[in-house]
Coordinates of C-alpha atoms in Angstrom, one line a residue:
X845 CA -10.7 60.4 19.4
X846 CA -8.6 59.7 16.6
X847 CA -6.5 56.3 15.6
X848 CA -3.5 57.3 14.3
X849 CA -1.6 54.4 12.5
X850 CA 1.9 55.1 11.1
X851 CA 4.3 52.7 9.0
X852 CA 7.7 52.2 10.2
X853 CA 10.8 52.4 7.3
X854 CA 9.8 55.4 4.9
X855 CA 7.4 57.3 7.4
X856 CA 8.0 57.1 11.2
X857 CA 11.7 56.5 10.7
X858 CA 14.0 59.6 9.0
X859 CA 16.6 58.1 6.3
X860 CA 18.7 57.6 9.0
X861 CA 16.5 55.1 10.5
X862 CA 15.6 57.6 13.5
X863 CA 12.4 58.8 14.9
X864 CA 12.9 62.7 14.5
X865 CA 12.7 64.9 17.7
X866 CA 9.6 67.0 16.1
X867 CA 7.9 64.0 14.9
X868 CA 8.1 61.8 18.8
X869 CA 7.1 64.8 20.3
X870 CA 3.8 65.1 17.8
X871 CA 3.2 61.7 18.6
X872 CA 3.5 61.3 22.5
X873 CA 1.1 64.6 22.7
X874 CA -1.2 62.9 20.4
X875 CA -1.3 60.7 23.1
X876 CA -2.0 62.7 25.5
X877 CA -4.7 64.2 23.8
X878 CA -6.6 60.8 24.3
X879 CA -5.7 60.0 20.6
X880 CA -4.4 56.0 20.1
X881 CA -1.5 55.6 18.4
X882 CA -0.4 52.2 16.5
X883 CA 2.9 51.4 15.0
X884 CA 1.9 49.2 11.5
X885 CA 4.2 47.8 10.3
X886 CA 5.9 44.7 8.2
X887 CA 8.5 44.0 10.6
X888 CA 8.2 42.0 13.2
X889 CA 6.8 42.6 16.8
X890 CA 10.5 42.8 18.4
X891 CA 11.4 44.9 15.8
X892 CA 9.4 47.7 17.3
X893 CA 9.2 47.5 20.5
X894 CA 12.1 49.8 21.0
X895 CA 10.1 52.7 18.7
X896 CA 6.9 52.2 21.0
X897 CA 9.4 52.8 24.0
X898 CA 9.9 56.3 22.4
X899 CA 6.7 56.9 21.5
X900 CA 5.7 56.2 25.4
X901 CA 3.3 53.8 24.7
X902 CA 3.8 52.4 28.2
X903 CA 2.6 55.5 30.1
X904 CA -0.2 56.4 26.9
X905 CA -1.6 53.2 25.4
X906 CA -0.9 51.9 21.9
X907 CA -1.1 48.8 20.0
X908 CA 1.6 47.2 17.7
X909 CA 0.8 45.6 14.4
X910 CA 3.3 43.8 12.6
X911 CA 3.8 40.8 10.0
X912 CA 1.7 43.3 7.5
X913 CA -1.4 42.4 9.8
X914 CA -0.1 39.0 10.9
X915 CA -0.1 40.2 14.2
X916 CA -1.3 42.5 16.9
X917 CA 0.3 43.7 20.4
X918 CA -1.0 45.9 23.1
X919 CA 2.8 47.2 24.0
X920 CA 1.3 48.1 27.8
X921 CA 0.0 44.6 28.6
X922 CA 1.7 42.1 26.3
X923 CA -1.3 41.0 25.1
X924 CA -1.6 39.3 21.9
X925 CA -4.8 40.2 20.4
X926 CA -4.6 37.9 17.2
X927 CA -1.7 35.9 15.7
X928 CA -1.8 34.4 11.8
X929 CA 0.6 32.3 11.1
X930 CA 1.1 30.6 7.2
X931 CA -0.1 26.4 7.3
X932 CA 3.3 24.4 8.7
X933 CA 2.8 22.3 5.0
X934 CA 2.3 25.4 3.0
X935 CA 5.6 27.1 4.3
X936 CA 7.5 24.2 3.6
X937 CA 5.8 23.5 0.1
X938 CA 6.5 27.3 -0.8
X939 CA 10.2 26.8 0.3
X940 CA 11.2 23.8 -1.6
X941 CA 9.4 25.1 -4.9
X942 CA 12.1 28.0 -4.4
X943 CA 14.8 26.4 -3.4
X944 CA 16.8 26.8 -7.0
X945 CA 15.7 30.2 -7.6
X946 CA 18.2 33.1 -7.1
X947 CA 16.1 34.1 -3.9
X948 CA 17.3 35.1 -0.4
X949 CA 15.0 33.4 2.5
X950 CA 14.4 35.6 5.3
X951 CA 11.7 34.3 8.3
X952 CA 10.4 35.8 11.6
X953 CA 11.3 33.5 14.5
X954 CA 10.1 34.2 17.7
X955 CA 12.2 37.3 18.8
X956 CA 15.1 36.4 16.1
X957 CA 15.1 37.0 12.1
X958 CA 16.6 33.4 10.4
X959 CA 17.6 32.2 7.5
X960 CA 19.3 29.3 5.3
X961 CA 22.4 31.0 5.1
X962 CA 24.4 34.4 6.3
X963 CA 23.4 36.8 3.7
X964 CA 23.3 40.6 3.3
X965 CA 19.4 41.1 4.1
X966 CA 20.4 39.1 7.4
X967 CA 22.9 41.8 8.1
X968 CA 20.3 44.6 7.4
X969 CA 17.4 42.8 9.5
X970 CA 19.9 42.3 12.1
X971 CA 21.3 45.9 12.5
X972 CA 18.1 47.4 11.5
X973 CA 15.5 46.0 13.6
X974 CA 18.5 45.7 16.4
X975 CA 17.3 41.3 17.0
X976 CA 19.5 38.1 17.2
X977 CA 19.6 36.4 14.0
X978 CA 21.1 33.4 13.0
X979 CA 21.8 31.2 9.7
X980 CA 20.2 27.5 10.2
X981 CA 21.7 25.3 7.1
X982 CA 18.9 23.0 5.9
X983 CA 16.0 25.5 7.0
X984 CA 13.9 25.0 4.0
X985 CA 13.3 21.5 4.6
X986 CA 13.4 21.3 8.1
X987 CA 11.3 24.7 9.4
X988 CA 8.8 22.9 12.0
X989 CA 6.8 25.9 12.9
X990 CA 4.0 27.7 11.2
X991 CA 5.7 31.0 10.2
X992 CA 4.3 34.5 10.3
X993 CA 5.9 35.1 7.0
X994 CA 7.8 34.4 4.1
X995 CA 10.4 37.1 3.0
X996 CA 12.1 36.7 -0.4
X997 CA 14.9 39.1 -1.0
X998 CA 17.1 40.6 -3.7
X999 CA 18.0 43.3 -5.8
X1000 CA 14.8 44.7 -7.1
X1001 CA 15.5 43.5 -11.0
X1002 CA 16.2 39.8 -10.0
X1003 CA 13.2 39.9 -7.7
X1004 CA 11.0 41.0 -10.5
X1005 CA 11.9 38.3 -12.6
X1006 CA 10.5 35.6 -9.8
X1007 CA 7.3 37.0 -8.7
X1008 CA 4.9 36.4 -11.5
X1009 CA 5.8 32.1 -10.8
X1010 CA 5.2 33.3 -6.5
X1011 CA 2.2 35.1 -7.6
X1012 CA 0.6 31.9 -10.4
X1013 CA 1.4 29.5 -8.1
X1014 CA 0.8 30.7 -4.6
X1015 CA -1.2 34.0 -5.2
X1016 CA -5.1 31.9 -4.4
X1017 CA -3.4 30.4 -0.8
X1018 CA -1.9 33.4 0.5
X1019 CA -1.6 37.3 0.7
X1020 CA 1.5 38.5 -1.1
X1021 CA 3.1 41.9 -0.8
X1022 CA 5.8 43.6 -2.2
X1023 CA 7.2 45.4 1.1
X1024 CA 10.7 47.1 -0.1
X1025 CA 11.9 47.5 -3.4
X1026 CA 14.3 44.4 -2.5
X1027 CA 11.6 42.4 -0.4
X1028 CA 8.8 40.2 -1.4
X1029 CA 6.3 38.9 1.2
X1030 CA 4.5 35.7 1.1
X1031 CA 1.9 35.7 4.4
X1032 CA -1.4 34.2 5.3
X1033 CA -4.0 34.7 2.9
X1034 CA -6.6 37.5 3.9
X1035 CA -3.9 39.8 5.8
X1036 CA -3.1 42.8 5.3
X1037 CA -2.1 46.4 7.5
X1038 CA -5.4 47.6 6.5
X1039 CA -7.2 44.5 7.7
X1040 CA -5.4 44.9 10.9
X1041 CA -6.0 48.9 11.0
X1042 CA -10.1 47.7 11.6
X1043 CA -9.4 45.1 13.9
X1044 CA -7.1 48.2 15.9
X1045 CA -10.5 50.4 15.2
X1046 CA -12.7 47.5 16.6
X1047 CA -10.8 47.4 19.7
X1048 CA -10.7 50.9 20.5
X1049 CA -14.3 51.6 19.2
X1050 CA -13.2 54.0 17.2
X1051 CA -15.3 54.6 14.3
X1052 CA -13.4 54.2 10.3
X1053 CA -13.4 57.7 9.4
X1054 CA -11.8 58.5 12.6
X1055 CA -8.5 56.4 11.4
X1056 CA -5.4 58.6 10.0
X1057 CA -2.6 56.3 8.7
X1058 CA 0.7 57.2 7.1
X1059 CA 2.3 55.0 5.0
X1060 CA 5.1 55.9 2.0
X1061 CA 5.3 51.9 0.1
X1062 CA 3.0 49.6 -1.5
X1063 CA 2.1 47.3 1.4
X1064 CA 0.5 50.5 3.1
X1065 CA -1.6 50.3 0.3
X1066 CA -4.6 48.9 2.0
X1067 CA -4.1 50.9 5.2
X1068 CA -4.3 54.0 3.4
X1069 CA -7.3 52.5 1.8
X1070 CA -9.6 51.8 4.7
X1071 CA -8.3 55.2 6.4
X1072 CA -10.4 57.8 6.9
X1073 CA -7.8 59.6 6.2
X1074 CA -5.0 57.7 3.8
X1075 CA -1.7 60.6 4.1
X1076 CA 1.0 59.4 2.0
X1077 CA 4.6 61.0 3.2
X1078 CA 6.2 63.1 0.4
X1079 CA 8.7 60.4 0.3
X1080 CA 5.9 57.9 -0.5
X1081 CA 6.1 55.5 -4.2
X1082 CA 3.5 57.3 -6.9
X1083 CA 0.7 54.7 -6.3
X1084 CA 0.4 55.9 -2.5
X1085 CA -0.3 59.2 -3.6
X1086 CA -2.5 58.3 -6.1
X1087 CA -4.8 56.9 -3.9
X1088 CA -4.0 59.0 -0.6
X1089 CA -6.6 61.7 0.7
X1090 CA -3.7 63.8 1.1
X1091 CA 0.3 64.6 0.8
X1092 CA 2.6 65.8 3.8
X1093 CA 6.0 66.3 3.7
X1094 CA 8.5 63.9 3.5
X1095 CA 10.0 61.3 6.5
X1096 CA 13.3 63.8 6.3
X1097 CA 10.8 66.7 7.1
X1098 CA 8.8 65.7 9.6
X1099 CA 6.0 64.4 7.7
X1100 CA 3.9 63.0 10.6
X1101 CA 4.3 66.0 12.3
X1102 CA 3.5 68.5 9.7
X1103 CA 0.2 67.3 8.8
X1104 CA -0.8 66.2 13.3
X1105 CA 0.0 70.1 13.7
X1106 CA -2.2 71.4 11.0
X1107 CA -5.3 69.0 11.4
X1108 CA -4.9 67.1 14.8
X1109 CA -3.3 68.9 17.4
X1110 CA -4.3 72.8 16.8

C-alpha cells in the first residue's frame, strides 16, 4: 500500500485551476487499489473539500492536510486528527510590527479567508478556493483567535524586500514559508507538509519509503524530502527538482498521472 500525497495549485490542479479528467481518474483507481490518497496542501481545509469530492474520497478514504501541516482531516469522518494554531499574542505581535509595511494580510478563518481590507489576493482566495471572505477594518489589532496562519501577499519583488526583517525577527518562533511567488507564510513553528506527510504515514501505518508525493513550489520542499519517493511535476521551481527522486510531466500534461501509470498502477 502506497501513500500518495499530492499539492494542490501547480500539481493536482491544470493552469486552469482544474483537476484533469486523466489525472481524477489515476487517482480514484489508485484508490481503489487500496492505495491512500491525501490532498497536501497550503490552503485551507474548506478550500479542498470540493477536490476530495472529485477525487471520491467519501466512498475511498483519504485525509486532507492543509495550513502547510497546520492541520489534518479525514474527509470521510470529519475528524480532526491535529490542529496548530500560531500563540493568540504572537499573531497579534507579528501584525502590529507590520502594520506600515507595504504587505497585504490574508488569514484563515474558520470556513472564510479575511483580511484588513478588500484587496486583490482576497479576490483570488475568494474565487479560487470558491469560500466567503470578508474585509474586517481594524483586524490587526483586534484578531481574538489563535490563527492557523499568517499570509503576507504582494508582487513577488516587494515581497522580497520584507522578508529578511519577517525572517530576523520572527524566524526562531515560527515556521515561515514562501508558498507562491506572491505569498509569504508565517505558521506555527515546527510545521511543515512534510511533517504532516509522517503524521498521514503514522496513521495509516504505512511505512516512509512507501510515501510518493508531488509537489511543483518551495513549500513542498519538505514533503518531497521525507518521501520515499519526492516527484516534482515538470512545472515544478528548479530547487524541487533538484532535490526530487524523479521528474514527471507537467500539471498541463497530466503529471500525476504519467508517472501513477508507469510505477503504481501497471
Amino acid at each position: 500500500m502506497k501513500l500518495i500525497a499530492v499539492d494542490v495549485d501547480g500539481t493536482l490542479l491544470n493552469s486552469k485551476n482544474e483537476i484533469s479528467p486523466k489525472t481524477k481518474e489515476s487517482l480514484i483507481r489508485a484508490g481503489e487499489a487500496g492505495h491512500k490518497v491525501a490532498i497536501v496542501s497550503g490552503r485551507p481545509t474548506s478550500g479542498v473539500r470540493y477536490l476530495a469530492k472529485e477525487l471520491e474520497f467519501e466512498k475511498y478514504g483519504g485525509l486532507l492536510s492543509n495550513y502547510n501541516g497546520g492541520s489534518i482531516t479525514n474527509f470521510k469522518t470529519g475528524e480532526v486528527i491535529s490542529n496548530h494554531t500560531l500563540d493568540l499574542d504572537l499573531a497579534k505581535e507579528i501584525l502590529a510590527a507590520t502594520k506600515d509595511l507595504p504587505l497585504e494580510i490574508i488569514i484563515p478563518s474558520g470556513d472564510k479567508i479575511i483580511s484588513d481590507s478588500e484587496n486583490k489576493y482576497l479576490d483570488v482566495e475568494r474565487d479560487l478556493l470558491k469560500v466567503e471572505t470578508e474585509a474586517i477594518e481594524g483586524l490587526r489589532e483586534n484578531l481574538d483567535f489563535g490563527p492557523n496562519k499568517i499570509i503576507f501577499a504582494n508582487d513577488p519583488e516587494i515581497l522580497e524586500q520584507h522578508l529578511e526583517f519577517l525572517i530576523d525577527t520572527y524566524g526562531q518562533h515560527t515556521a515561515q514559508v514562501r508558498s507562491q511567488r506572491f505569498y509569504y507564510e508565517i505558521m506555527p513553528k515546527g510545521l511543515s507538509k512534510g511533517a504532516s506527510l509522517l503524521e498521514i504515514a503514522k496513521y495509516y501505518g504505512i511505512d516512509q519509503e512507501n510515501i510518493i508525493a508531488f509537489g511543483d513550489e518551495l513549500n513542498d520542499e519538505t514533503m518531497i524530502e521525507v518521501a520515499g519517493t519526492g516527484v516534482a511535476m515538470g512545472n515544478a521551481v528548479e530547487k524541487i527538482k533538484e532535490i526530487s527522486d524523479y521528474i514527471t510531466l507537467s500539471n498541463d500534461e497530466d503529471g500525476i498521472a504519467d508517472y501513477l501509470e508507469k510505477f503504481v498502477l501497471n
